[in-house]
Structures are given as structure tokens and as C-alpha cells.
Coordinates of C-alpha atoms in Angstrom, one line a residue:
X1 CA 9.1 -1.0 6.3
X2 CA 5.9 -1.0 8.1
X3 CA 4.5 1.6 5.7
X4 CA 5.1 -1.2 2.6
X5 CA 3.9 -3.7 5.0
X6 CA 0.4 -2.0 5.0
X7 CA 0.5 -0.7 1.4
X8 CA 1.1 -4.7 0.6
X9 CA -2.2 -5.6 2.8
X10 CA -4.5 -2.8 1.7
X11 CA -3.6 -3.7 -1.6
X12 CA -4.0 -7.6 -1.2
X13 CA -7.6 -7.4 0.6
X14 CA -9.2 -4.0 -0.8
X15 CA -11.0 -5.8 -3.4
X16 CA -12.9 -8.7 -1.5
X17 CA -13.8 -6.1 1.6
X18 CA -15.1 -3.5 -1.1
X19 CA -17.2 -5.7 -2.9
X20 CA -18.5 -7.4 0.8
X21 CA -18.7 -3.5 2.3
X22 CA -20.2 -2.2 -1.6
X23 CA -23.0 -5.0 -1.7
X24 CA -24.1 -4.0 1.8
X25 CA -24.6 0.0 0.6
X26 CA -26.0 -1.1 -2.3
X27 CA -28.7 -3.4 -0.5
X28 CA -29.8 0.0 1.6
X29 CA -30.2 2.2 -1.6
X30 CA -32.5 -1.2 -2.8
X31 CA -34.5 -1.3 0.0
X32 CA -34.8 2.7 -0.2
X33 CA -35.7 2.8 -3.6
X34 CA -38.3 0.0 -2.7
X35 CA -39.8 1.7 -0.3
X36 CA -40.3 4.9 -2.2
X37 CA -41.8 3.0 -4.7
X38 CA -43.9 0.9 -2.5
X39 CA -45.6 4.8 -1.6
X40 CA -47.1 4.8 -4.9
X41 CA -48.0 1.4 -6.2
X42 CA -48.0 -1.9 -4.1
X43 CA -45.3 -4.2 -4.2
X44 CA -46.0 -8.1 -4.4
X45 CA -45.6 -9.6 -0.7
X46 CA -43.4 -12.7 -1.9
X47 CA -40.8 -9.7 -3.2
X48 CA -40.9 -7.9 0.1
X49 CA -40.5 -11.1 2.3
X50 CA -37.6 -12.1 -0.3
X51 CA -35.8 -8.5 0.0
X52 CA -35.9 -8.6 3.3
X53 CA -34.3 -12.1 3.7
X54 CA -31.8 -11.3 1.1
X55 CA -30.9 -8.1 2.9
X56 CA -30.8 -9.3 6.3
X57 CA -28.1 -12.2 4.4
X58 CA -26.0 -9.5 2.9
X59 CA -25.9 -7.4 6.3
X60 CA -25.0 -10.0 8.6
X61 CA -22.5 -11.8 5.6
X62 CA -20.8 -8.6 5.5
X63 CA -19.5 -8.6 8.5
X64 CA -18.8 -12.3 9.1
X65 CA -16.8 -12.6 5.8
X66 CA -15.0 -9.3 6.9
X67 CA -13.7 -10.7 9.8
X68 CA -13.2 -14.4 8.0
X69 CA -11.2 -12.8 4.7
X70 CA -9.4 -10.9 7.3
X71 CA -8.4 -13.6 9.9
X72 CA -7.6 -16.1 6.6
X73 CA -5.0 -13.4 6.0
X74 CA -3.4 -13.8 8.7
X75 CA -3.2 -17.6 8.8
X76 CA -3.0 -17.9 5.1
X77 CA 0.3 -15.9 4.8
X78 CA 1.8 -16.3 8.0
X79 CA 1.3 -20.2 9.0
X80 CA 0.5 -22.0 5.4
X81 CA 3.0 -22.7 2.3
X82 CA 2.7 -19.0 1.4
X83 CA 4.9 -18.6 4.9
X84 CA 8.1 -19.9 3.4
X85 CA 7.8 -16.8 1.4
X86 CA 6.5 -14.2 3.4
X87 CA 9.2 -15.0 6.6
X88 CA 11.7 -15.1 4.4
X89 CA 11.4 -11.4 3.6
X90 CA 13.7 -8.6 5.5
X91 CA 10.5 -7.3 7.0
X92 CA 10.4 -8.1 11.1
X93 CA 7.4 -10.0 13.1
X94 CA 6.2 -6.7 14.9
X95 CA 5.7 -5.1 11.2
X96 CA 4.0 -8.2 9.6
X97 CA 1.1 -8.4 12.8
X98 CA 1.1 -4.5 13.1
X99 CA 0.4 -4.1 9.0
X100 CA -2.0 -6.8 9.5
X101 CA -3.3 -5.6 12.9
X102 CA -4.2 -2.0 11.2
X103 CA -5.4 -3.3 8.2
X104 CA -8.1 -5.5 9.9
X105 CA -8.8 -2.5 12.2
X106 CA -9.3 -0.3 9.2
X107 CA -11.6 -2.9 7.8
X108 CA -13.6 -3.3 10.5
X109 CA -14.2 0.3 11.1
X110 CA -15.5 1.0 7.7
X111 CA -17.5 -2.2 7.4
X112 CA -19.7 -0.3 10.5
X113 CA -19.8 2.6 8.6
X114 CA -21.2 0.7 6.0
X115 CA -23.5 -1.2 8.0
X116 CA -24.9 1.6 9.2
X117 CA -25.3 3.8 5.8
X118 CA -27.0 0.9 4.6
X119 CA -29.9 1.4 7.4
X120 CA -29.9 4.7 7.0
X121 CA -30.4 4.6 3.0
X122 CA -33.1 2.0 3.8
X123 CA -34.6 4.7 6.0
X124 CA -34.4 7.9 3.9
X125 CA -37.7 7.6 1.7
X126 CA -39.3 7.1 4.8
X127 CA -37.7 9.7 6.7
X128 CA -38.4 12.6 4.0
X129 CA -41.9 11.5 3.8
X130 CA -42.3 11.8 7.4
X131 CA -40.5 15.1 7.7
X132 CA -42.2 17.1 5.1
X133 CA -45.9 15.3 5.7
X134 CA -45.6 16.4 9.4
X135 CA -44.9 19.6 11.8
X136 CA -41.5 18.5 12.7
X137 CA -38.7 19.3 11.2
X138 CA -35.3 17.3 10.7
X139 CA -34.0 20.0 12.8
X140 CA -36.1 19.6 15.6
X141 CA -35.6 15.7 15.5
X142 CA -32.1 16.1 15.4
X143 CA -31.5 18.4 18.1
X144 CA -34.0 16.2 20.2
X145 CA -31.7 13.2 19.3
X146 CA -28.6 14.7 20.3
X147 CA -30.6 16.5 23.4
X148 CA -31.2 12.9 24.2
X149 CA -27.8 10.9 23.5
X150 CA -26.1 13.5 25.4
X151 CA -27.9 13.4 28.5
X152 CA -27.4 9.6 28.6
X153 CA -23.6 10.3 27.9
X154 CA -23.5 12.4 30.6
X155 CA -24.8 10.4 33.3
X156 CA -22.6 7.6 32.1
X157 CA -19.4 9.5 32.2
X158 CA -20.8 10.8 35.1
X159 CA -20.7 7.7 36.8
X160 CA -17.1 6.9 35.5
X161 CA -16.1 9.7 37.1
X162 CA -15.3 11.8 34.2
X163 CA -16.2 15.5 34.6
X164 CA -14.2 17.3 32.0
X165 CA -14.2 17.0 27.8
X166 CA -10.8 15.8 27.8
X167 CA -10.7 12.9 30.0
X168 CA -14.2 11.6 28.3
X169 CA -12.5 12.0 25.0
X170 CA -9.0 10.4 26.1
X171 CA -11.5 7.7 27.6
X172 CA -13.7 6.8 24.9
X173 CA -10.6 6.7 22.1
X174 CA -8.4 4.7 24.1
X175 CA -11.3 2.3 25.2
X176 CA -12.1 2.3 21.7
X177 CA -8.4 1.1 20.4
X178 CA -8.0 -0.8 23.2
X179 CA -11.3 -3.2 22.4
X180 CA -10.4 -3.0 18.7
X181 CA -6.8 -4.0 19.4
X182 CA -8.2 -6.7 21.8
X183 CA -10.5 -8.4 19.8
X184 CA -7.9 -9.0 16.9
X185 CA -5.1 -10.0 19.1
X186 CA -6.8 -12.6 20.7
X187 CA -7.7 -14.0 17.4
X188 CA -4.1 -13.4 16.1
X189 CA -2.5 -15.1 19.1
X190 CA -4.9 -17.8 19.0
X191 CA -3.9 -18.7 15.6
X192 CA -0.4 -18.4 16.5
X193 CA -0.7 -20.8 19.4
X194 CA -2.1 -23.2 17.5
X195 CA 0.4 -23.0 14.4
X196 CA 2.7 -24.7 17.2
X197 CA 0.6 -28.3 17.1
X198 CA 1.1 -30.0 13.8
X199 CA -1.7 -31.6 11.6
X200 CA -4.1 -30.1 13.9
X201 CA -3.2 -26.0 13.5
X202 CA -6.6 -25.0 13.1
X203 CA -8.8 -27.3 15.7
X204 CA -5.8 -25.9 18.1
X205 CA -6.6 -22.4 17.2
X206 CA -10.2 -22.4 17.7
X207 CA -9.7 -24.5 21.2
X208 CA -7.1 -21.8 22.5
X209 CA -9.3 -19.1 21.5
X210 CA -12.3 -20.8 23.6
X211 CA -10.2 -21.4 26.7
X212 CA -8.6 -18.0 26.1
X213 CA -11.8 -16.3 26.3
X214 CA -13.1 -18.5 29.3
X215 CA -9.9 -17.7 31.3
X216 CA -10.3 -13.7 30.6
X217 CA -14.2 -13.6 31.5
X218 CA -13.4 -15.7 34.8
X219 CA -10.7 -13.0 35.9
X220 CA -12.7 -10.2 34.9
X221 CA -15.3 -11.4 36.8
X222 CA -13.7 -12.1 39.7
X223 CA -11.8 -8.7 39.5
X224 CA -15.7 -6.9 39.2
X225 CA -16.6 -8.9 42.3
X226 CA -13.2 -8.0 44.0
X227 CA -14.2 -4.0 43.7
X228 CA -17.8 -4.7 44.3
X229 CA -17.3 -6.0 48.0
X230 CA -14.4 -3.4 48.8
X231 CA -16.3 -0.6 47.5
X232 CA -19.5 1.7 47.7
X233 CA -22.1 1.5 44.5
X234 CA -20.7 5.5 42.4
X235 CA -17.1 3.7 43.0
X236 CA -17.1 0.2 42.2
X237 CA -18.3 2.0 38.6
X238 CA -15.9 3.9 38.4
X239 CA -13.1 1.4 39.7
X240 CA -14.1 -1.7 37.4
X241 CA -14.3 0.4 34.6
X242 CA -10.9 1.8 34.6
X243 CA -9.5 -1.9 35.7
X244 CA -11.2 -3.0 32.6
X245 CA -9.9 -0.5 30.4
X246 CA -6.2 -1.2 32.2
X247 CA -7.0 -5.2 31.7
X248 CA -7.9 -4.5 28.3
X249 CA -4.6 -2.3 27.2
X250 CA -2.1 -5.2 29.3
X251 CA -4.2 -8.3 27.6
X252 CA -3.1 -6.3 24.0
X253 CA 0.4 -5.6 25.3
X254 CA 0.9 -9.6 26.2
X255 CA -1.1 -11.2 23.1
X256 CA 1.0 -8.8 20.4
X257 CA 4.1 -10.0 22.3
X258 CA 2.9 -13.8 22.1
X259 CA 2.2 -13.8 18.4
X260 CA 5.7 -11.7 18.1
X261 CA 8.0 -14.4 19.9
X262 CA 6.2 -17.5 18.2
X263 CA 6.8 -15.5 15.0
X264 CA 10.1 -14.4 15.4
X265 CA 11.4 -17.4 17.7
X266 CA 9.2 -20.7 17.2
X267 CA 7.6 -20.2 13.7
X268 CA 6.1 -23.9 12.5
X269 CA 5.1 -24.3 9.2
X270 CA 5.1 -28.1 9.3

């Protein structure tokens, strides 16, 4: 059921996250094409300052919207009129968050991929002029780039204590999920919460998800200063990272099993 569960939300957001995700892409190849054109003949200033503006719009409206379409989703068909339908269905509360979980974690990942080709297709022109106008080589920037990234990798997993590929691997992906997971729950619970206060579901939702967030960055903070008087400098790195990473992967565990019960157990769609 879970696989129809997310073949029913690719299907129902694709469209709007393509077009938000397309029109960023498409803003990068602009600008690129602007600025190889801007090498040959001048370009009116107004235009420039307008493209710019526009661009810097499109970028940052990308991502908001994606995370706005995705989080209406979740309210929309969960907690509105649409509800009555949608709970109604054989399909259980851990497969309606998880298909929506995935799907906004899907989203979100590809919306930085886009972000980020759309820099680097505003870049390109540039890049090949400087590249075949100069001594160096893509090659040689590249492997000084990744000389670079790797030593500062290094020293960070260094400091976390991780010596061997594995563990920094196993680290980085579940830190990764973890965070992704995190960020979405806390939304989704948030929402859920407030779906229990009628007339008001909304206003209730953004106030949990402020005192929510408060709460967490008070514990974390007093975990960090816990390890920092019990232990030396190389440690308390390596200590408050993994409690973070432990905090993080409990926090998920709790806020999927609150938006589960409320669901499943105290759904209000009053």
C-alpha cells in the first residue's frame, strides 16, 4: 500500500515542483546565455539589474514554494474537507505520513540539485572563457578543488573521531536522513498538533512549531554545555556530535509516532 501511497503523491505534486524546480534551471541557462552574450556586445544596465532581481526571486521562490506546496499537502489532505475522503481509505496513518514524508524528501533533494545547476549554468560562459583564455586547466582546478574539500573533510572527521571510509560514510548518510527526516517531522507534527484546536488549526500549528523549536535548541544547548564542562576540547567534538546525531534520530522516532497516534487515534477535522 505504501508503494500506491507514494505513486498517488508523486503524481498529485510532480507538476507544480517541476515547473517551480524547471523555472529555476531555466533562469541559470538565461543568465548563462547573458553573460556569453554580454562578452561580445554590452548589455543595457536596467536589464542586468532587472535579471538579476528576477533571478534572485525565482531562486529563493523555488525553494519557499517547494517547501509551502509540500507542507499544504500535508494539511490540505489530511486535516481539511478533503480528510473525510482521504481517512476513509484502507490505507493506515504510518503509510499516508511515510508517502508524504518521502515525497517531500524527494522534493527537497532535487529542488538543491536544481538550485545548484542553476548557479552552475550561470557560471559556465564564464568558466570556459576563463579556462581556455588562461594556463590552467579545468583539470588542474578541479583536482585543486577536491585537493582542497578533502583536506577540510578530513580534519572534520578527524575531529569526530572518524578514521575509516566506512564510519564517515555511515556518518554523513545517516546525519543526512536524520536532518531531512527532522526538519519535515517537526513540521508534520506541528500541524498535527494543531489540527487538535478547532477554528484556530493553523495559528495552533505555527505556535507549536515555535515552542517546539525553542524547547529542542534549549536542550541541545544545555546537552553541548553538559559535555563541554565534563570533557577535554578533541572530545566534547566528538561527544556532542554523536549526541546530536542520537538527539536528532530519537526527535524523528517521537514526532512520526505523534503525528501517527493523532492520526490514527484523535483525528479532528472539525
Amino acid at each position: 500500500m505504501l508503494k500506491k501511497c507514494l505513486k498517488h503523491e508523486w503524481k498529485a505534486s510532480w507538476k507544480h515542483m517541476a515547473l517551480l524546480n524547471g523555472a529555476a534551471v531555466f533562469m541559470g541557462i538565461l543568465g548563462g546565455l547573458g553573460i556569453l552574450f554580454s562578452m561580445h556586445w554590452n548589455l543595457p544596465y536596467l536589464l542586468v539589474v532587472l535579471y538579476i532581481v528576477a533571478y534572485i526571486l525565482v531562486l529563493l521562490g523555488s525553494a519557499v514554494m517547494t517547501t509551502i506546496l509540500m507542507i499544504q499537502r500535508y494539511y490540505k489532505n489530511l486535516f481539511t474537507d478533503q480528510g473525510y475522503l482521504t481517512n476513509v481509505l484502507p490505507v493506515s496513518a504510518t503509510d499516508q505520513i511515510l508517502s508524504k514524508l518521502l515525497v517531500f524528501a524527494i522534493w527537497s533533494i532535487l529542488n538543491g540539485i536544481c538550485l545548484l545547476l542553476s548557479v552552475g549554468f550561470l557560471f559556465l560562459p564564464a568558466a570556459i572563457e576563463y579556462f581556455t583564455t588562461t594556463s590552467v586547466s579545468f583539470a588542474d582546478f578541479w583536482n585543486f578543488g577536491w585537493t582542497q574539500l578533502s583536506g577540510i573533510l578530513k580534519v572534520a572527521f578527524d575531529l569526530l573521531g572518524l578514521t575509516n571510509l566506512a564510519g564517515r560514510i555511515l556518518y554523513t548518510i545517516l546525519g543526512f536522513l536524520a536532518s531531512t527526516g527532522f526538519n519535515i517531522l517537526l513540521i508534520y507534527a506541528s500541524i498535527s498538533i494543531g489540527s487538535l484546536i478547532s477554528g484556530h488549526k493553523i495559528l495552533a500549528a505555527v505556535l507549536t512549531y515555535l515552542a517546539a523549536t525553542t524547547l529542542i535548541q534549549i536542550f541541545s544547548g544545555l546537552g553541548v554545555v553538559t559535555v563541554f564542562q565534563s570533557s577535554t576540547p578533541h572530545a566534547m567534538i566528538t561527544v556532542s556530535s554523536l549526541f546530536f546525531l542520537l538527539l536528532t534520530v530519537v526527535l524523528d522516532i517521537v514526532l512520526f509516532l505523534i503525528c501517527r497516534y493523532i492520526l490514527s487515534r484523535r483525528l479532528n477535522l472539525a
